[in-house]
Amino acid sequence: MKDYNSTPTYQSEYRFQRMIEEVQDYAIILMDIDGTIQNWNKGAQKIKGYQEQEIIGQNFSVFYLPEDQKDRLPCKLINEATLNGRATHEGWRVRKDGTTFWGYIVITALHDEQDNVIGFTKVTRDLTERKLAEEQKDRDAKSIEMQNKRLEEFAYVTSHDLQEPIRKIRAFADLAKAEIDDREKLEWYLGKIDSSAEKMVQLIKDVLAYSKLSHDHSQFIPIDLNAVVLDVLSEFEVLISEKQVVLEVSNLPVILGVRVQIHQLLSNLISNAIKFNHGVPHLSLTSISIVESRDDSEQESGYQITLTDNGIGFDQKYAERAFEPFKRLSSEFNGTGIGLALCKRIVENHKGSIQVQSELGKGSTFSVFFPEIISE
Amino acid sequence: MLEVTCFLIDDDLDDRESFEIGLKKVPIPIKYSSAQNGLEALDFLSSLNDKPQFIFLDLNMPILSGKECLPQIRQLAGYEKVPVIIYSTSSYKADIEDCQRLGATHFFTKAHSIKTLTETLTQLLSGEKLPFVLNSTNQ
């Protein structure tokens, strides 16, 4: 009898099996109809980190993230392959050591001669590098978009707001020249020139502060908001005693942030609350722990800091506009229109959000949300 | 000679004052009034029997900006054709184009010389034919 091992059929099958086993760039595995792993190749070992003897007999769902397992994603893919002959998917998968990789998988159903499904092959490619490159590209595109937006804002500022005080200075100088002998008028014009120059200085300071805000997360340190508030209050000591401000501050949390930015934020909010008030300002600053729902339906825990005042307020329909740069809601009080835009940018740097509820003549309530954990 | 009626909408007190100084030097009899913001202006304009012959409108104003105010003026009965002259610090191309599209008659960049202001106002109020953009080269 002829040795089967030397037949051409055996030779061909053997080579085919070796081919699968030796492929390194793709994990190629065979599974039974329940998704139990039947064989393993070098690629699978390289991509997923398991030795052949550790993994054979286990269900392929071990490669999936706990949340995907909970959503029964492995089961859904098997069902899809059973129904349509194949199923493809891209997503994060888990290696033996718990690290993750971005896998592109194709599951193909295997059939017997009666067309019954007898198992599946699963081919996986590790596309982590491509995925990370794509994400980097998205981040770059977003950052360019953001920079363009800032440039546009800058162009707007230089064409409107920064020109205004200069034009006034020239106009009043022009008037002063024409009436150089009228001492009273001359003094009045000089006063106007002086206050325009002062406005210009304030504007430049504000624009610089606004454009210099850093996104560098390495500067994030734990900050005790109680200490920041004390600092801010000492800054406004004179104004507070002049206007006899009543301020209630409840115990505030420690948050992660950039100290100078958080100081600027609280300083702007508190000074607005004092400034935009005709009577005796009553301010209340409180904090609660909350869980916030984000746009991507993830939930995020953090602190909501709320500042309520009894100031002049504004119509709620201008609430969005309040945070746009150079949009003052009142010409009755001095302001460069940057304060709240700066607050918004600071809060966004801290991955938080800021909102306002206001009623004309009643007062405003600003709510700032700081997430507990700041992720990139 | 009949009075020419002018109406200025500007939130900036200094600018309202210097506009009035420049306007007073125009050698034509003029009736002048002003409003501090767009809302006040719309109320005032819709209550008038004698419509102003020229409306000057600032762009950068709180609450209702010039660009928001302009189409609303055009929608008031009888104000479809009244000359509305944008009177702004801006000489920004996008602003000029926006305002032309929104139905402005002229775009007048605020001058730093009262003499220039008076000269341009004189030409304008005496009905001279002028380009859309006025005084744009002074900046």
PDB file of N, CA and C in Angstrom, chain A residues 37 40 43-56 58-66 69 92-101 126:
ATOM      1  N   ILE A  37     -12.647  28.773  18.861  1.00  0.00           N
ATOM      2  CA  ILE A  37     -11.458  28.798  18.009  1.00  0.00           C
ATOM      3  C   ILE A  37     -10.901  27.393  17.820  1.00  0.00           C
ATOM      4  N   TRP A  40      -5.026  28.247  14.738  1.00  0.00           N
ATOM      5  CA  TRP A  40      -4.337  29.488  15.049  1.00  0.00           C
ATOM      6  C   TRP A  40      -3.164  29.605  14.097  1.00  0.00           C
ATOM      7  N   GLY A  43       0.285  34.822  12.338  1.00  0.00           N
ATOM      8  CA  GLY A  43      -0.259  36.184  12.293  1.00  0.00           C
ATOM      9  C   GLY A  43      -1.134  36.437  13.509  1.00  0.00           C
ATOM     10  N   ALA A  44      -1.989  35.442  13.842  1.00  0.00           N
ATOM     11  CA  ALA A  44      -2.894  35.601  14.986  1.00  0.00           C
ATOM     12  C   ALA A  44      -2.082  35.762  16.265  1.00  0.00           C
ATOM     13  N   GLN A  45      -1.007  34.973  16.368  1.00  0.00           N
ATOM     14  CA  GLN A  45      -0.176  35.055  17.561  1.00  0.00           C
ATOM     15  C   GLN A  45       0.478  36.430  17.649  1.00  0.00           C
ATOM     16  N   LYS A  46       0.936  36.916  16.495  1.00  0.00           N
ATOM     17  CA  LYS A  46       1.633  38.205  16.455  1.00  0.00           C
ATOM     18  C   LYS A  46       0.663  39.352  16.781  1.00  0.00           C
ATOM     19  N   ILE A  47      -0.530  39.293  16.204  1.00  0.00           N
ATOM     20  CA  ILE A  47      -1.473  40.407  16.379  1.00  0.00           C
ATOM     21  C   ILE A  47      -2.128  40.344  17.759  1.00  0.00           C
ATOM     22  N   LYS A  48      -2.542  39.147  18.183  1.00  0.00           N
ATOM     23  CA  LYS A  48      -3.343  39.060  19.404  1.00  0.00           C
ATOM     24  C   LYS A  48      -2.560  38.619  20.633  1.00  0.00           C
ATOM     25  N   GLY A  49      -1.358  38.080  20.437  1.00  0.00           N
ATOM     26  CA  GLY A  49      -0.485  37.802  21.576  1.00  0.00           C
ATOM     27  C   GLY A  49      -0.662  36.454  22.254  1.00  0.00           C
ATOM     28  N   TYR A  50      -1.655  35.653  21.867  1.00  0.00           N
ATOM     29  CA  TYR A  50      -1.863  34.332  22.499  1.00  0.00           C
ATOM     30  C   TYR A  50      -1.029  33.264  21.794  1.00  0.00           C
ATOM     31  N   GLN A  51      -0.545  32.272  22.586  1.00  0.00           N
ATOM     32  CA  GLN A  51       0.062  31.072  22.006  1.00  0.00           C
ATOM     33  C   GLN A  51      -1.076  30.149  21.578  1.00  0.00           C
ATOM     34  N   GLU A  52      -0.767  29.277  20.615  1.00  0.00           N
ATOM     35  CA  GLU A  52      -1.781  28.374  20.074  1.00  0.00           C
ATOM     36  C   GLU A  52      -2.494  27.582  21.195  1.00  0.00           C
ATOM     37  N   GLN A  53      -1.675  27.012  22.117  1.00  0.00           N
ATOM     38  CA  GLN A  53      -2.270  26.134  23.138  1.00  0.00           C
ATOM     39  C   GLN A  53      -3.143  26.896  24.141  1.00  0.00           C
ATOM     40  N   GLU A  54      -2.929  28.233  24.264  1.00  0.00           N
ATOM     41  CA  GLU A  54      -3.720  29.015  25.220  1.00  0.00           C
ATOM     42  C   GLU A  54      -5.115  29.328  24.688  1.00  0.00           C
ATOM     43  N   ILE A  55      -5.216  29.405  23.372  1.00  0.00           N
ATOM     44  CA  ILE A  55      -6.422  30.022  22.818  1.00  0.00           C
ATOM     45  C   ILE A  55      -7.354  29.017  22.165  1.00  0.00           C
ATOM     46  N   ILE A  56      -6.825  27.926  21.684  1.00  0.00           N
ATOM     47  CA  ILE A  56      -7.698  26.955  21.000  1.00  0.00           C
ATOM     48  C   ILE A  56      -8.721  26.415  21.999  1.00  0.00           C
ATOM     49  N   GLN A  58     -11.177  28.335  23.069  1.00  0.00           N
ATOM     50  CA  GLN A  58     -11.879  29.496  23.642  1.00  0.00           C
ATOM     51  C   GLN A  58     -12.771  30.140  22.584  1.00  0.00           C
ATOM     52  N   ASN A  59     -13.732  30.952  23.058  1.00  0.00           N
ATOM     53  CA  ASN A  59     -14.594  31.651  22.107  1.00  0.00           C
ATOM     54  C   ASN A  59     -13.884  32.920  21.627  1.00  0.00           C
ATOM     55  N   PHE A  60     -14.095  33.270  20.349  1.00  0.00           N
ATOM     56  CA  PHE A  60     -13.388  34.429  19.787  1.00  0.00           C
ATOM     57  C   PHE A  60     -13.822  35.766  20.419  1.00  0.00           C
ATOM     58  N   SER A  61     -14.892  35.726  21.235  1.00  0.00           N
ATOM     59  CA  SER A  61     -15.347  36.979  21.861  1.00  0.00           C
ATOM     60  C   SER A  61     -14.314  37.528  22.860  1.00  0.00           C
ATOM     61  N   VAL A  62     -13.317  36.693  23.262  1.00  0.00           N
ATOM     62  CA  VAL A  62     -12.294  37.212  24.187  1.00  0.00           C
ATOM     63  C   VAL A  62     -11.492  38.355  23.558  1.00  0.00           C
ATOM     64  N   PHE A  63     -11.507  38.453  22.205  1.00  0.00           N
ATOM     65  CA  PHE A  63     -10.758  39.538  21.551  1.00  0.00           C
ATOM     66  C   PHE A  63     -11.504  40.875  21.614  1.00  0.00           C
ATOM     67  N   TYR A  64     -12.727  40.832  22.130  1.00  0.00           N
ATOM     68  CA  TYR A  64     -13.556  42.045  22.062  1.00  0.00           C
ATOM     69  C   TYR A  64     -13.549  42.810  23.390  1.00  0.00           C
ATOM     70  N   LEU A  65     -13.726  44.127  23.287  1.00  0.00           N
ATOM     71  CA  LEU A  65     -13.784  44.986  24.473  1.00  0.00           C
ATOM     72  C   LEU A  65     -15.006  44.599  25.309  1.00  0.00           C
ATOM     73  N   PRO A  66     -14.925  44.773  26.645  1.00  0.00           N
ATOM     74  CA  PRO A  66     -16.069  44.410  27.494  1.00  0.00           C
ATOM     75  C   PRO A  66     -17.380  45.033  27.021  1.00  0.00           C
ATOM     76  N   GLN A  69     -18.631  43.179  24.090  1.00  0.00           N
ATOM     77  CA  GLN A  69     -19.174  41.885  24.520  1.00  0.00           C
ATOM     78  C   GLN A  69     -20.576  42.070  25.079  1.00  0.00           C
ATOM     79  N   TRP A  92     -11.801  48.614  17.841  1.00  0.00           N
ATOM     80  CA  TRP A  92     -10.737  48.305  18.790  1.00  0.00           C
ATOM     81  C   TRP A  92     -10.920  46.889  19.326  1.00  0.00           C
ATOM     82  N   ARG A  93      -9.818  46.112  19.373  1.00  0.00           N
ATOM     83  CA  ARG A  93      -9.828  44.755  19.884  1.00  0.00           C
ATOM     84  C   ARG A  93      -8.781  44.646  20.982  1.00  0.00           C
ATOM     85  N   VAL A  94      -8.924  43.598  21.815  1.00  0.00           N
ATOM     86  CA  VAL A  94      -8.045  43.466  22.980  1.00  0.00           C
ATOM     87  C   VAL A  94      -7.025  42.347  22.767  1.00  0.00           C
ATOM     88  N   ARG A  95      -5.755  42.653  23.049  1.00  0.00           N
ATOM     89  CA  ARG A  95      -4.710  41.618  23.004  1.00  0.00           C
ATOM     90  C   ARG A  95      -4.680  40.866  24.336  1.00  0.00           C
ATOM     91  N   LYS A  96      -3.867  39.822  24.381  1.00  0.00           N
ATOM     92  CA  LYS A  96      -3.746  39.025  25.599  1.00  0.00           C
ATOM     93  C   LYS A  96      -3.324  39.901  26.786  1.00  0.00           C
ATOM     94  N   ASP A  97      -2.383  40.830  26.526  1.00  0.00           N
ATOM     95  CA  ASP A  97      -1.859  41.658  27.626  1.00  0.00           C
ATOM     96  C   ASP A  97      -2.783  42.831  27.970  1.00  0.00           C
ATOM     97  N   GLY A  98      -3.968  42.865  27.376  1.00  0.00           N
ATOM     98  CA  GLY A  98      -4.939  43.904  27.721  1.00  0.00           C
ATOM     99  C   GLY A  98      -4.824  45.160  26.865  1.00  0.00           C
ATOM    100  N   THR A  99      -3.722  45.296  26.083  1.00  0.00           N
ATOM    101  CA  THR A  99      -3.611  46.462  25.206  1.00  0.00           C
ATOM    102  C   THR A  99      -4.579  46.289  24.036  1.00  0.00           C
ATOM    103  N   THR A 100      -4.822  47.367  23.343  1.00  0.00           N
ATOM    104  CA  THR A 100      -5.801  47.285  22.250  1.00  0.00           C
ATOM    105  C   THR A 100      -5.143  47.560  20.907  1.00  0.00           C
ATOM    106  N   PHE A 101      -5.747  47.056  19.863  1.00  0.00           N
ATOM    107  CA  PHE A 101      -5.321  47.359  18.487  1.00  0.00           C
ATOM    108  C   PHE A 101      -6.564  47.586  17.653  1.00  0.00           C
ATOM    109  N   ASP A 126      -4.272  44.085  11.465  1.00  0.00           N
ATOM    110  CA  ASP A 126      -4.023  45.129  12.461  1.00  0.00           C
ATOM    111  C   ASP A 126      -3.815  46.448  11.723  1.00  0.00           C
TER     112      ASP A 126
END
